[in-house]
């Protein structure tokens, strides 16, 4: 034990200083050392004789982070003499230490390093960020906490991980990185690449989106420049989301943007250039193979027609087959790859960024400017006087300023301003329509997009439709100019003058959005091609003719129209906070009141939200933690008397490893258990407002005419429900946090949610009620359960001064069950009597397949009859699940899984060796199914080459598809062949970087210079039978998902 006499009195004042720096200063030259044991500091008397015997040398060096930036304020401790110092603003230090001792470098948020001196007078060090240090501060609802005190289920990632992805949409970059978060990209279209986000799967039939708050205010995620972001945190259980009350049921995503520091100005410049192509492109058959399959399909449809029948003949003669094979008359017998003709294989993406940060004791600032240009894939004609190309151009701005208003630093004001301006361009035809036409165009229909006279060619005689080339180049264009300005101003007051630990904060936020639509429209002539079967040219070639069709449509000049819409939003928050420690007791509290209003273009009245929130927490001796949260919210969406709801939660944690009975060891360093339970709500009830009001309308004269005369017609458009209210989610969470070998972090959470009051349309109201189903009010009757678990594992190891690595992984399961939907039971003869109740939300249904029918005799002997189209040899033999010998809707069964993944996972690796860094991320989903369209008649692909034929079946050849048909067959209905497993594993990101030594970067006046290359959506492994689409897409007509190869340079001054 050390007595007070052994430690000289030394009173100094420290501000924003780490514990290590304080101790190094106070204990300097006193012969007193210290060490950290979990969260305790142990002082001890140093071995004076040993210290004297060791020769001291002066050591200098520089400490930097992984990006090459100097780190100020790093504690440098010499061992064993206990001398210490800190790095200056340039990351430099000077210290006397024993020549055969060691230096320990530590700083909050970084992994502590210890390096042997070995007589070396110069030691440069790179500190690696420590994202999993239990002493780190993490973002929670309306505040921050030390991670060791957190009792709820939260997870976060830093700006470094976010910027490893070159994706244009910030939401896409989150896939695979956070336990409990599922991100599905449904489209790669520039400016419209929206991503579905689920926290812990799906728990409701209605609004499923988590709320997204940027610096405490609800805002969009997809438009944010990743260079602005400090970290992103997700809140998953009731404890962490109860403060959001009626909006917290689907979870919360918190985005914290960067702020200035008390340091010299730092300018960061980044330039990136990338090339985008598609992760998957539909394979195209040669015209020869296509016409062979067309004839095969015809023969399947006409099995009794003789081969030499002079009347009934296949669509293509042997002569035509030979022409397509030889390609000696390409105008009459073309071979087209329409995607290749109309879409570029790769297009550029360019990003520029500049940010400035710094400040002093009074003012701190962070300013960011960004520009992104993402091109689309359409090929545009050179002679156009307008641009129908698909592209996105986005300009970003953000400025965060903090100013101390008094010398005592107890009053601070801040101003956060941000905005974006983006232009999104596309042809004047919906993308799905263009792609649908491209995919539906046969390779044989016409020689190209234009007739010889330059007019639009839309097909051949007897087979034509609109031209996708004209959709792109002759229909006009659409351009959206989107702008958004956001501003938050606030005051923070330290009220310790009243009572220590008390503070107050006021924040007022205002957002405005505008959407300017510019549409250019024009029409064009349509021409078709035909081949004269009776005449040929002197050299024996078929004569091709062109004629105009749709003479009512002509080429017109471009006409334009415009429209503008506006949206505004304001939010006011007032909060009081309290945080204080009394010996072993730590208490904190938060009281928050807020009011917000949002006006959208289609709304006659604003959306309003009013509420208060309260949090109190207690900790004892860094071992036991208890927290209570409460949200009380009101919304005008509900009737008077039902507009406010109370949403409480309670949670606790026990850090067992801080107990006196827990023996400190090198194996298990941290052992913490958590539990929470609470109630949260959701008011995402669809687009219709004021569901409690009736909609009764009188429609002028007319209506009933009889002996009573003729009067106005009164209609009941909608019958309101005065009892409608928000959904209620009761959530249980059990968690475990472990740290092993000082490097191995494990977090496990089990969750169980019961969602009640789910708004549904009544299914058991009899028709005699007299109103259509759509005119009846929905009721809070639905019940959904959702449960699962999450596992996150991180291994962080520094092998030596030059080599370190991090391994990360997360695995999540979330399975829901729709327990009640007021769904009427189907009659008893149905094999499955419900289509929703008792199954996961989005469960796929269809026919189960037994095998292929092998012959007409096989069909007859089966005794089965099909409703709709009768089966042919080579069609699917469906299972007669109710044993009535009829294949109809009564045999439909649940097939595969839900459309929402049950499993989500990610695994990452990062390695740092000297000035090189390498990182990779694998991401995937499992137990998820989607219905891939079965209407593939005449849309032949490579897999149709192995379709069923009697010859192929008899030979035992591989069969990948049922017998082809020129029209829809018995096989072309929703069944387990077309309901595919869309799970996948994807190499989501790879990045390789090199940071130049300071000796080189300083020659251009830079503190850091880094070159890097990265890739996005690089390789995908899946089990799809249909290899023409990406597993994240819902069908072949969706705009494909991008793969990006990118390179960049970052210079910091």
Short mmCIF file of C-alpha atoms in Angstrom, two decimals, residues 147 204 206 254 267 333 352 369 402 609 615 674 684 776 838 847 924 981-982 988 1018:
data_model
loop_
_atom_site.label_atom_id
_atom_site.label_comp_id
_atom_site.label_asym_id
_atom_site.label_seq_id
_atom_site.Cartn_x
_atom_site.Cartn_y
_atom_site.Cartn_z
CA UNK A 147 -19.73 1.31 -23.70
CA UNK A 204 -45.07 -5.88 -39.05
CA UNK A 206 -47.16 -2.04 -42.38
CA UNK A 254 -28.17 7.21 -35.79
CA UNK A 267 -7.36 20.05 -45.16
CA UNK A 333 -31.74 -13.08 -91.02
CA UNK A 352 -14.33 14.62 -55.47
CA UNK A 369 -17.69 19.81 -49.97
CA UNK A 402 -19.12 25.00 -32.31
CA UNK A 609 -45.61 14.92 -33.54
CA UNK A 615 -34.04 8.39 -19.15
CA UNK A 674 -27.26 -7.49 -20.24
CA UNK A 684 -46.24 3.95 -39.92
CA UNK A 776 -63.94 -0.39 -44.80
CA UNK A 838 -49.15 -19.01 -39.30
CA UNK A 847 -47.35 -25.82 -56.54
CA UNK A 924 -24.59 -12.48 -47.58
CA UNK A 981 -33.55 -19.56 -53.30
CA UNK A 982 -32.11 -16.05 -53.58
CA UNK A 988 -18.78 -6.90 -51.16
CA UNK A 1018 -16.96 -7.98 -56.99
#
